[in-house]
PDB file of C-alpha atoms in Angstrom:
ATOM      1  CA  MET A  14      28.307 -20.507 -94.836  1.00 40.00           C
ATOM      2  CA  PRO A  15      27.059 -20.963 -98.402  1.00 44.00           C
ATOM      3  CA  ALA A  16      30.448 -19.963 -99.725  1.00 45.00           C
ATOM      4  CA  HIS A  17      32.271 -22.268 -97.313  1.00 46.00           C
ATOM      5  CA  GLY A  18      30.040 -25.111 -98.299  1.00 42.00           C
ATOM      6  CA  LYS A  19      30.872 -24.645-101.936  1.00 41.00           C
ATOM      7  CA  HIS A  20      34.569 -24.888-101.226  1.00 41.00           C
ATOM      8  CA  ARG A  21      34.290 -28.135 -99.277  1.00 44.00           C
ATOM      9  CA  ARG A  22      31.977 -29.949-101.663  1.00 47.00           C
ATOM     10  CA  PRO A  23      34.202 -29.935-104.760  1.00 46.00           C
ATOM     11  CA  ARG A  24      37.086 -31.408-102.710  1.00 50.00           C
ATOM     12  CA  ARG A  25      35.078 -34.312-101.312  1.00 50.00           C
ATOM     13  CA  ARG A  26      33.534 -35.410-104.546  1.00 46.00           C
ATOM     14  CA  PRO A  27      36.744 -36.187-106.431  1.00 45.00           C
ATOM     15  CA  VAL A  28      38.190 -38.012-103.423  1.00 41.00           C
ATOM     16  CA  SER A  29      35.091 -40.021-102.697  1.00 40.00           C
ATOM     17  CA  ARG A  30      34.660 -40.877-106.334  1.00 42.00           C
ATOM     18  CA  GLY A  31      38.248 -41.869-106.570  1.00 39.00           C
ATOM     19  CA  LEU A  32      37.943 -44.113-103.524  1.00 36.00           C
ATOM     20  CA  ALA A  33      34.764 -45.605-104.826  1.00 36.00           C
ATOM     21  CA  LEU A  34      36.352 -46.436-108.133  1.00 37.00           C
ATOM     22  CA  VAL A  35      39.358 -48.003-106.490  1.00 36.00           C
ATOM     23  CA  GLY A  36      37.119 -50.143-104.321  1.00 41.00           C
ATOM     24  CA  THR A  37      35.205 -51.385-107.335  1.00 40.00           C
ATOM     25  CA  GLY A  38      38.293 -52.050-109.419  1.00 41.00           C
ATOM     26  CA  GLY A  39      38.347 -48.886-111.619  1.00 40.00           C
ATOM     27  CA  ALA A  40      42.097 -48.339-111.538  1.00 39.00           C
ATOM     28  CA  ALA A  41      42.191 -46.016-114.545  1.00 39.00           C
ATOM     29  CA  LEU A  42      39.948 -43.367-112.894  1.00 39.00           C
ATOM     30  CA  ALA A  43      41.297 -43.636-109.345  1.00 38.00           C
ATOM     31  CA  LEU A  44      44.984 -43.312-109.978  1.00 41.00           C
ATOM     32  CA  PRO A  45      45.051 -39.949-111.859  1.00 41.00           C
ATOM     33  CA  LEU A  46      43.157 -38.365-108.971  1.00 38.00           C
ATOM     34  CA  ILE A  47      45.494 -39.784-106.275  1.00 37.00           C
ATOM     35  CA  ALA A  48      48.734 -39.405-108.177  1.00 38.00           C
ATOM     36  CA  PRO A  49      48.907 -35.586-108.373  1.00 39.00           C
ATOM     37  CA  ALA A  50      47.995 -35.229-104.732  1.00 38.00           C
ATOM     38  CA  VAL A  51      50.314 -37.862-103.265  1.00 37.00           C
ATOM     39  CA  ALA A  52      53.483 -39.086-104.922  1.00 38.00           C
ATOM     40  CA  GLY A  53      53.766 -38.095-108.522  1.00 41.00           C
ATOM     41  CA  ALA A  54      54.077 -40.296-111.601  1.00 39.00           C
ATOM     42  CA  ALA A  55      56.052 -43.330-110.268  1.00 42.00           C
ATOM     43  CA  PRO A  56      53.245 -44.994-108.344  1.00 44.00           C
ATOM     44  CA  VAL A  57      50.936 -44.420-111.277  1.00 39.00           C
ATOM     45  CA  SER A  58      52.975 -46.614-113.606  1.00 43.00           C
ATOM     46  CA  GLY A  59      53.364 -49.404-111.017  1.00 44.00           C
ATOM     47  CA  ALA A  60      49.769 -49.462-109.876  1.00 40.00           C
ATOM     48  CA  PRO A  61      48.191 -50.930-113.009  1.00 42.00           C
ATOM     49  CA  GLU A  62      50.672 -53.855-112.974  1.00 44.00           C
ATOM     50  CA  PHE A  63      49.920 -54.591-109.320  1.00 38.00           C
ATOM     51  CA  ALA A  64      46.199 -54.319-109.920  1.00 39.00           C
ATOM     52  CA  ALA A  65      46.400 -56.608-112.969  1.00 38.00           C
ATOM     53  CA  GLN A  66      48.293 -59.256-111.031  1.00 43.00           C
ATOM     54  CA  ALA A  67      45.782 -59.133-108.219  1.00 41.00           C
ATOM     55  CA  ILE A  68      42.974 -59.690-110.668  1.00 41.00           C
ATOM     56  CA  THR A  69      44.597 -62.507-112.727  1.00 46.00           C
ATOM     57  CA  ALA A  70      46.191 -64.457-109.793  1.00 45.00           C
ATOM     58  CA  PRO A  71      43.132 -66.621-109.044  1.00 47.00           C
ATOM     59  CA  ALA A  72      43.305 -68.081-112.565  1.00 48.00           C
ATOM     60  CA  ALA A  73      46.302 -70.311-111.660  1.00 47.00           C
ATOM     61  CA  PRO A  74      44.545 -72.470-109.041  1.00 48.00           C
ATOM     62  CA  VAL A  75      41.643 -72.966-111.436  1.00 45.00           C
ATOM     63  CA  ALA A  76      43.969 -74.540-114.009  1.00 46.00           C
ATOM     64  CA  ALA A  77      45.680 -76.712-111.343  1.00 47.00           C
ATOM     65  CA  LYS A  78      42.399 -78.185-110.161  1.00 52.00           C
ATOM     66  CA  ALA A  79      41.655 -79.926-113.454  1.00 47.00           C
ATOM     67  CA  PRO A  80      41.459 -83.621-112.328  1.00 48.00           C
ATOM     68  CA  ALA A  81      39.428 -84.722-115.315  1.00 46.00           C
ATOM     69  CA  ALA A  82      42.392 -86.081-117.326  1.00 46.00           C
ATOM     70  CA  PRO A  83      43.743 -88.462-114.613  1.00 46.00           C
ATOM     71  CA  ALA A  84      40.223 -89.726-113.949  1.00 45.00           C
ATOM     72  CA  ALA A  85      39.733 -90.501-117.647  1.00 47.00           C
ATOM     73  CA  ALA A  86      43.086 -92.317-117.771  1.00 48.00           C
ATOM     74  CA  ARG A  87      41.949 -94.830-115.095  1.00 80.00           C
ATOM     75  CA  THR A  88      39.495 -96.618-117.359  1.00 88.00           C
ATOM     76  CA  TYR A  89      39.992 -98.734-120.457  1.00 88.00           C
ATOM     77  CA  THR A  90      37.495-100.017-123.006  1.00 89.00           C
ATOM     78  CA  VAL A  91      38.180-103.547-124.205  1.00 89.00           C
ATOM     79  CA  VAL A  92      38.693-103.994-127.958  1.00 89.00           C
ATOM     80  CA  SER A  93      38.766-107.114-130.082  1.00 84.00           C
ATOM     81  CA  GLY A  94      41.852-109.255-129.446  1.00 82.00           C
ATOM     82  CA  ASP A  95      42.409-107.903-125.928  1.00 87.00           C
ATOM     83  CA  SER A  96      43.145-110.030-122.874  1.00 87.00           C
ATOM     84  CA  LEU A  97      43.664-109.077-119.258  1.00 86.00           C
ATOM     85  CA  SER A  98      47.333-110.006-119.574  1.00 87.00           C
ATOM     86  CA  LEU A  99      47.833-107.871-122.668  1.00 87.00           C
ATOM     87  CA  ILE A 100      46.004-104.896-121.148  1.00 88.00           C
ATOM     88  CA  ALA A 101      47.962-105.159-117.896  1.00 87.00           C
ATOM     89  CA  GLN A 102      51.208-105.214-119.849  1.00 87.00           C
ATOM     90  CA  LYS A 103      50.305-102.212-122.029  1.00 85.00           C
ATOM     91  CA  LYS A 104      49.016-100.124-119.143  1.00 86.00           C
ATOM     92  CA  GLY A 105      51.632-101.076-116.569  1.00 87.00           C
ATOM     93  CA  ILE A 106      49.126-102.504-114.086  1.00 88.00           C
ATOM     94  CA  GLN A 107      50.602-103.398-110.706  1.00 84.00           C
ATOM     95  CA  GLY A 108      50.116-107.097-110.057  1.00 87.00           C
ATOM     96  CA  GLY A 109      49.704-107.876-113.767  1.00 89.00           C
ATOM     97  CA  TRP A 110      46.513-109.480-115.054  1.00 86.00           C
ATOM     98  CA  LYS A 111      45.692-110.779-111.568  1.00 88.00           C
ATOM     99  CA  GLY A 112      45.650-107.245-110.164  1.00 88.00           C
ATOM    100  CA  LEU A 113      43.544-106.042-113.092  1.00 85.00           C
ATOM    101  CA  TYR A 114      41.117-108.943-112.651  1.00 88.00           C
ATOM    102  CA  SER A 115      40.891-108.355-108.904  1.00 89.00           C
ATOM    103  CA  THR A 116      39.864-104.740-109.537  1.00 89.00           C
ATOM    104  CA  ASN A 117      37.311-105.634-112.214  1.00 90.00           C
ATOM    105  CA  LYS A 118      36.086-109.044-111.043  1.00 88.00           C
ATOM    106  CA  SER A 119      32.501-107.854-110.682  1.00 89.00           C
ATOM    107  CA  ALA A 120      32.515-106.593-114.278  1.00 87.00           C
ATOM    108  CA  VAL A 121      34.464-109.492-115.843  1.00 88.00           C
ATOM    109  CA  GLY A 122      32.809-112.356-113.991  1.00 88.00           C
ATOM    110  CA  ASP A 123      34.206-115.620-112.664  1.00 87.00           C
ATOM    111  CA  ASN A 124      36.267-116.412-115.768  1.00 86.00           C
ATOM    112  CA  PRO A 125      39.104-113.905-116.295  1.00 86.00           C
ATOM    113  CA  SER A 126      39.688-115.251-119.812  1.00 81.00           C
ATOM    114  CA  LEU A 127      36.261-114.117-121.004  1.00 83.00           C
ATOM    115  CA  ILE A 128      36.261-110.398-121.702  1.00 86.00           C
ATOM    116  CA  HIS A 129      34.258-108.900-124.543  1.00 84.00           C
ATOM    117  CA  PRO A 130      34.812-105.784-126.662  1.00 89.00           C
ATOM    118  CA  GLY A 131      33.161-102.704-125.218  1.00 88.00           C
ATOM    119  CA  LEU A 132      33.684-103.786-121.598  1.00 88.00           C
ATOM    120  CA  GLU A 133      34.965-100.856-119.529  1.00 88.00           C
ATOM    121  CA  LEU A 134      37.710-101.765-117.081  1.00 87.00           C
ATOM    122  CA  THR A 135      39.034 -99.754-114.168  1.00 89.00           C
ATOM    123  CA  LEU A 136      42.802 -99.330-114.290  1.00 85.00           C
ATOM    124  CA  ARG A 137      45.069 -98.920-111.325  1.00 69.00           C
ATOM    125  CA  PRO A 138      48.585 -98.490-112.697  1.00 54.00           C
ATOM    126  CA  ALA A 139      51.525 -98.944-110.402  1.00 47.00           C
ATOM    127  CA  SER A 140      52.139 -95.740-108.457  1.00 48.00           C
ATOM    128  CA  VAL A 141      55.492 -94.123-107.928  1.00 39.00           C
ATOM    129  CA  LYS A 142      55.283 -94.823-104.228  1.00 43.00           C
ATOM    130  CA  ALA A 143      54.625 -98.489-104.843  1.00 40.00           C
ATOM    131  CA  ALA A 144      57.580 -98.713-107.223  1.00 41.00           C
ATOM    132  CA  ALA A 145      59.994 -97.015-104.834  1.00 43.00           C
ATOM    133  CA  PRO A 146      59.981 -99.754-102.157  1.00 45.00           C
ATOM    134  CA  ALA A 147      60.569-102.352-104.861  1.00 44.00           C
ATOM    135  CA  LYS A 148      63.646-100.460-106.020  1.00 48.00           C
ATOM    136  CA  ALA A 149      64.772 -99.998-102.469  1.00 44.00           C
ATOM    137  CA  ALA A 150      64.249-103.671-101.761  1.00 45.00           C
ATOM    138  CA  ALA A 151      66.356-104.677-104.760  1.00 51.00           C
ATOM    139  CA  PRO A 152      69.679-103.488-103.277  1.00 57.00           C
ATOM    140  CA  ALA A 153      68.803-105.173 -99.987  1.00 58.00           C
ATOM    141  CA  LYS A 154      67.997-108.403-101.805  1.00 65.00           C
ATOM    142  CA  ALA A 155      71.157-108.093-103.884  1.00 63.00           C
ATOM    143  CA  ALA A 156      73.190-107.430-100.738  1.00 65.00           C
ATOM    144  CA  ALA A 157      71.682-110.473 -99.035  1.00 66.00           C
ATOM    145  CA  SER A 158      72.376-112.594-102.116  1.00 68.00           C
ATOM    146  CA  ALA A 159      75.945-111.304-102.298  1.00 70.00           C
ATOM    147  CA  LYS A 160      76.436-112.043 -98.607  1.00 73.00           C
ATOM    148  CA  ALA A 161      75.062-115.567 -99.049  1.00 69.00           C
ATOM    149  CA  LYS A 162      77.348-116.136-102.056  1.00 70.00           C
ATOM    150  CA  LYS A 163      80.322-114.824-100.118  1.00 69.00           C
ATOM    151  CA  THR A 164      79.518-117.123 -97.192  1.00 67.00           C
ATOM    152  CA  ALA A 165      79.072-120.101 -99.518  1.00 64.00           C
ATOM    153  CA  THR A 166      82.336-119.269-101.286  1.00 65.00           C
ATOM    154  CA  THR A 167      84.153-119.008 -97.961  1.00 67.00           C
ATOM    155  CA  GLU A 168      82.735-122.331 -96.821  1.00 66.00           C
ATOM    156  CA  ARG A 169      83.689-124.006-100.089  1.00 67.00           C
ATOM    157  CA  ALA A 170      87.180-122.546 -99.868  1.00 60.00           C
ATOM    158  CA  SER A 171      87.470-123.787 -96.303  1.00 60.00           C
ATOM    159  CA  ARG A 172      86.317-127.260 -97.289  1.00 61.00           C
ATOM    160  CA  SER A 173      88.699-127.246-100.250  1.00 57.00           C
ATOM    161  CA  GLU A 174      91.581-126.266 -97.978  1.00 59.00           C
ATOM    162  CA  ARG A 175      90.709-129.061 -95.566  1.00 58.00           C
ATOM    163  CA  ARG A 176      90.444-131.591 -98.389  1.00 56.00           C
ATOM    164  CA  SER A 177      93.637-130.434-100.049  1.00 53.00           C
ATOM    165  CA  ALA A 178      95.500-130.320 -96.745  1.00 51.00           C
ATOM    166  CA  THR A 179      94.814-133.964 -95.893  1.00 46.00           C
ATOM    167  CA  PRO A 180      96.058-135.447 -99.201  1.00 44.00           C
ATOM    168  CA  ALA A 181      99.065-133.149 -99.060  1.00 40.00           C
ATOM    169  CA  VAL A 182     100.153-134.682 -95.750  1.00 40.00           C
ATOM    170  CA  ALA A 183      99.495-138.192 -96.985  1.00 39.00           C
ATOM    171  CA  THR A 184     101.276-137.580-100.282  1.00 40.00           C
ATOM    172  CA  GLY A 185     104.208-135.980 -98.542  1.00 45.00           C
ATOM    173  CA  GLY A 186     104.568-138.957 -96.235  1.00 43.00           C
ATOM    174  CA  SER A 187     104.449-141.516 -99.016  1.00 43.00           C
ATOM    175  CA  ALA A 188     106.618-139.506-101.415  1.00 43.00           C
ATOM    176  CA  ALA A 189     109.373-139.074 -98.836  1.00 44.00           C
ATOM    177  CA  ALA A 190     110.186-142.797 -98.670  1.00 45.00           C
ATOM    178  CA  PRO A 191     107.708-144.996-100.589  1.00 47.00           C
ATOM    179  CA  VAL A 192     109.877-148.108-100.438  1.00 45.00           C
ATOM    180  CA  ALA A 193     110.860-147.607 -96.824  1.00 49.00           C
ATOM    181  CA  ALA A 194     107.211-147.202 -95.826  1.00 52.00           C
ATOM    182  CA  ALA A 195     106.245-150.452 -97.547  1.00 54.00           C
ATOM    183  CA  ALA A 196     109.215-152.456 -96.342  1.00 57.00           C
ATOM    184  CA  PRO A 197     108.363-152.504 -92.614  1.00 59.00           C
ATOM    185  CA  VAL A 198     104.929-153.875 -93.395  1.00 56.00           C
ATOM    186  CA  LYS A 199     106.402-156.964 -95.030  1.00 58.00           C
ATOM    187  CA  ALA A 200     109.573-157.227 -92.981  1.00 51.00           C
ATOM    188  CA  ALA A 201     110.307-160.454 -91.084  1.00 47.00           C
ATOM    189  CA  PRO A 202     109.853-158.939 -87.589  1.00 47.00           C
ATOM    190  CA  VAL A 203     106.307-157.880 -88.419  1.00 44.00           C
ATOM    191  CA  ALA A 204     105.650-161.209 -90.133  1.00 43.00           C
ATOM    192  CA  ALA A 205     106.542-163.057 -86.944  1.00 51.00           C
ATOM    193  CA  THR A 206     103.579-161.409 -85.258  1.00 53.00           C
ATOM    194  CA  GLN A 207     101.239-162.092 -88.172  1.00 83.00           C
ATOM    195  CA  TYR A 208     101.993-165.694 -89.060  1.00 96.00           C
ATOM    196  CA  ALA A 209     102.044-168.780 -86.929  1.00 95.00           C
ATOM    197  CA  ASN A 210     105.435-170.432 -86.448  1.00 95.00           C
ATOM    198  CA  ASN A 211     104.363-173.672 -88.101  1.00 97.00           C
ATOM    199  CA  LEU A 212     104.005-175.127 -91.582  1.00 97.00           C
ATOM    200  CA  ASP A 213     100.739-173.285 -92.232  1.00 96.00           C
ATOM    201  CA  GLY A 214     102.241-169.942 -91.159  1.00 96.00           C
ATOM    202  CA  TRP A 215     105.423-170.477 -93.196  1.00 97.00           C
ATOM    203  CA  ILE A 216     103.474-171.252 -96.369  1.00 97.00           C
ATOM    204  CA  ARG A 217     101.178-168.253 -95.912  1.00 97.00           C
ATOM    205  CA  GLN A 218     104.063-165.875 -95.257  1.00 96.00           C
ATOM    206  CA  SER A 219     105.887-167.194 -98.337  1.00 97.00           C
ATOM    207  CA  LEU A 220     102.766-166.704-100.474  1.00 97.00           C
ATOM    208  CA  ASP A 221     102.557-163.041 -99.421  1.00 96.00           C
ATOM    209  CA  ILE A 222     106.208-162.445-100.344  1.00 96.00           C
ATOM    210  CA  MET A 223     105.732-164.264-103.639  1.00 97.00           C
ATOM    211  CA  ALA A 224     102.707-162.094-104.442  1.00 96.00           C
ATOM    212  CA  GLN A 225     104.821-158.967-103.927  1.00 95.00           C
ATOM    213  CA  ARG A 226     107.505-160.314-106.260  1.00 95.00           C
ATOM    214  CA  GLY A 227     105.147-161.708-108.894  1.00 96.00           C
ATOM    215  CA  ILE A 228     106.113-165.336-108.250  1.00 97.00           C
ATOM    216  CA  PRO A 229     103.244-167.747-109.058  1.00 97.00           C
ATOM    217  CA  GLY A 230     102.146-170.548-106.754  1.00 97.00           C
ATOM    218  CA  SER A 231      99.287-171.738-104.579  1.00 97.00           C
ATOM    219  CA  TYR A 232      98.960-173.000-101.033  1.00 97.00           C
ATOM    220  CA  GLU A 233      97.971-176.460-102.270  1.00 97.00           C
ATOM    221  CA  GLY A 234     100.891-176.698-104.718  1.00 96.00           C
ATOM    222  CA  ILE A 235     103.456-175.706-102.052  1.00 97.00           C
ATOM    223  CA  HIS A 236     101.981-177.943 -99.360  1.00 97.00           C
ATOM    224  CA  ARG A 237     101.845-180.974-101.691  1.00 97.00           C
ATOM    225  CA  ASN A 238     105.507-180.684-102.683  1.00 97.00           C
ATOM    226  CA  ILE A 239     106.688-180.045 -99.100  1.00 97.00           C
ATOM    227  CA  MET A 240     104.974-183.194 -97.848  1.00 97.00           C
ATOM    228  CA  ARG A 241     106.602-185.233-100.618  1.00 96.00           C
ATOM    229  CA  GLU A 242     110.114-183.749-100.192  1.00 95.00           C
ATOM    230  CA  SER A 243     110.487-183.332 -96.391  1.00 96.00           C
ATOM    231  CA  SER A 244     107.194-184.309 -94.702  1.00 96.00           C
ATOM    232  CA  GLY A 245     107.122-180.746 -93.329  1.00 96.00           C
ATOM    233  CA  ASN A 246     110.514-180.910 -91.517  1.00 97.00           C
ATOM    234  CA  PRO A 247     112.442-177.641 -92.101  1.00 96.00           C
ATOM    235  CA  GLN A 248     115.718-179.354 -90.990  1.00 96.00           C
ATOM    236  CA  ALA A 249     115.442-182.247 -93.396  1.00 96.00           C
ATOM    237  CA  ILE A 250     118.592-183.072 -95.443  1.00 96.00           C
ATOM    238  CA  ASN A 251     119.183-185.673 -98.128  1.00 94.00           C
ATOM    239  CA  LEU A 252     122.533-187.427 -97.781  1.00 93.00           C
ATOM    240  CA  TRP A 253     122.122-190.223-100.336  1.00 91.00           C
ATOM    241  CA  ASP A 254     120.958-188.787-103.713  1.00 90.00           C
ATOM    242  CA  SER A 255     123.172-187.631-106.566  1.00 90.00           C
ATOM    243  CA  ASN A 256     123.326-184.096-105.189  1.00 91.00           C
ATOM    244  CA  ALA A 257     124.646-185.408-101.895  1.00 90.00           C
ATOM    245  CA  VAL A 258     127.206-187.526-103.743  1.00 92.00           C
ATOM    246  CA  ALA A 259     128.298-184.356-105.603  1.00 93.00           C
ATOM    247  CA  GLY A 260     128.734-182.575-102.270  1.00 94.00           C
ATOM    248  CA  THR A 261     125.635-180.360-102.485  1.00 94.00           C
ATOM    249  CA  PRO A 262     122.920-182.183-100.558  1.00 95.00           C
ATOM    250  CA  SER A 263     119.283-181.048-100.782  1.00 96.00           C
ATOM    251  CA  LYS A 264     118.075-179.272 -97.632  1.00 97.00           C
ATOM    252  CA  GLY A 265     114.984-177.793 -96.008  1.00 97.00           C
ATOM    253  CA  LEU A 266     111.257-178.081 -96.581  1.00 97.00           C
ATOM    254  CA  LEU A 267     111.481-178.220-100.384  1.00 97.00           C
ATOM    255  CA  GLN A 268     114.946-179.885-100.521  1.00 96.00           C
ATOM    256  CA  VAL A 269     116.859-177.110-102.271  1.00 96.00           C
ATOM    257  CA  ILE A 270     120.590-177.413-102.933  1.00 96.00           C
ATOM    258  CA  GLU A 271     122.725-174.427-101.916  1.00 96.00           C
ATOM    259  CA  PRO A 272     123.705-173.224-105.447  1.00 96.00           C
ATOM    260  CA  THR A 273     120.023-173.146-106.442  1.00 96.00           C
ATOM    261  CA  PHE A 274     119.097-171.393-103.191  1.00 97.00           C
ATOM    262  CA  LEU A 275     121.691-168.680-103.779  1.00 97.00           C
ATOM    263  CA  ALA A 276     120.695-168.228-107.429  1.00 96.00           C
ATOM    264  CA  TYR A 277     116.956-167.910-106.683  1.00 97.00           C
ATOM    265  CA  HIS A 278     117.069-166.343-103.241  1.00 97.00           C
ATOM    266  CA  VAL A 279     114.272-163.759-102.809  1.00 97.00           C
ATOM    267  CA  PRO A 280     115.415-160.421-101.300  1.00 96.00           C
ATOM    268  CA  GLY A 281     113.864-159.675 -97.933  1.00 94.00           C
ATOM    269  CA  THR A 282     114.110-163.285 -96.741  1.00 96.00           C
ATOM    270  CA  SER A 283     116.834-164.939 -94.668  1.00 97.00           C
ATOM    271  CA  MET A 284     120.068-166.167 -96.246  1.00 96.00           C
ATOM    272  CA  ASP A 285     119.812-169.309 -94.139  1.00 97.00           C
ATOM    273  CA  LEU A 286     119.002-172.252 -96.405  1.00 96.00           C
ATOM    274  CA  PHE A 287     117.156-174.020 -93.544  1.00 97.00           C
ATOM    275  CA  ASP A 288     114.906-170.974 -92.847  1.00 98.00           C
ATOM    276  CA  PRO A 289     111.383-172.233 -93.762  1.00 97.00           C
ATOM    277  CA  VAL A 290     110.178-169.041 -95.462  1.00 97.00           C
ATOM    278  CA  ALA A 291     113.445-168.410 -97.314  1.00 97.00           C
ATOM    279  CA  ASN A 292     113.570-172.073 -98.444  1.00 98.00           C
ATOM    280  CA  ILE A 293     109.965-172.062 -99.736  1.00 98.00           C
ATOM    281  CA  THR A 294     110.228-168.765-101.620  1.00 98.00           C
ATOM    282  CA  ALA A 295     113.571-169.661-103.229  1.00 97.00           C
ATOM    283  CA  ALA A 296     112.258-173.081-104.318  1.00 97.00           C
ATOM    284  CA  CYS A 297     109.041-171.538-105.736  1.00 98.00           C
ATOM    285  CA  ASN A 298     111.109-168.905-107.571  1.00 97.00           C
ATOM    286  CA  TYR A 299     113.201-171.682-109.124  1.00 97.00           C
ATOM    287  CA  ALA A 300     110.111-173.766-110.015  1.00 96.00           C
ATOM    288  CA  ALA A 301     108.494-170.741-111.663  1.00 96.00           C
ATOM    289  CA  ASP A 302     111.588-170.187-113.793  1.00 96.00           C
ATOM    290  CA  ARG A 303     111.943-173.886-114.690  1.00 95.00           C
ATOM    291  CA  TYR A 304     108.350-175.199-114.787  1.00 96.00           C
ATOM    292  CA  GLY A 305     106.147-172.099-114.798  1.00 96.00           C
ATOM    293  CA  SER A 306     104.921-172.608-111.201  1.00 97.00           C
ATOM    294  CA  ILE A 307     105.395-174.796-108.175  1.00 96.00           C
ATOM    295  CA  ASP A 308     101.875-176.019-108.930  1.00 97.00           C
ATOM    296  CA  ASN A 309     103.262-177.783-112.019  1.00 96.00           C
ATOM    297  CA  VAL A 310     105.764-179.804-109.968  1.00 94.00           C
ATOM    298  CA  ASN A 311     104.513-183.277-109.015  1.00 92.00           C
ATOM    299  CA  GLY A 312     107.782-185.152-108.496  1.00 88.00           C
ATOM    300  CA  ALA A 313     111.500-184.730-108.139  1.00 83.00           C
ATOM    301  CA  TYR A 314     112.608-181.444-109.649  1.00 84.00           C
TER     302      TYR A 314
END
């Protein structure tokens, strides 16, 4: 028994010591005892590296926990010449000086313009998350603006097309036959529906034709000479004056002889010397050429 006990004791002591050293972190003593008995030299070289990593790993979280620097960066001490606006601009404060004042109103007081050197302000710079929506909103705003511009441009183009289309039709109509379009307005058939078939209507129709042709004359001047020459009778004829003796009696409202009527006939009126409108316009055309206007005629002409 004593001999057997001696054999067992030396074996347990190295193992137990080796285990104890491993448990307490003594890698240099534990590994030489385990290595010859178990796997040889390979695990011995790898074990110290593994043990060193296990020991140094907790150091990384300790360095990551250092929040002191960000906390210090959130305050600012006012210096001479500072203003809330200037500080907000330098530090990138969200909301500008108003945001900075809102955060530090209790320290600054009721007047944001009065800050003194040495005053410690709390800073809240714009965060990345706050900036992101602004950037995201910009494309949406730009898209909405572009859409509004496109709509406005389309509407303007549509209005321009409508405006340009209307003149084009009108211009085309007038350009096709400008004279023909004007002629029916002043033609005799239309005049018959616009003017009374009496002395007043004849004078007024003649005045309109004269205005188109640039022939001067007034209602009073025409009426005065008609009453003197024919008393308003469109069929009047003079058979006793010198013209009658020469074979060309004076006829119509303004007593015009035929050669004069033919020489001063106004296009667009009748070729009948006794036609009231044709007679008046031809006589006024002659008077304008000879006297300047029918208004200047106050006797035989």
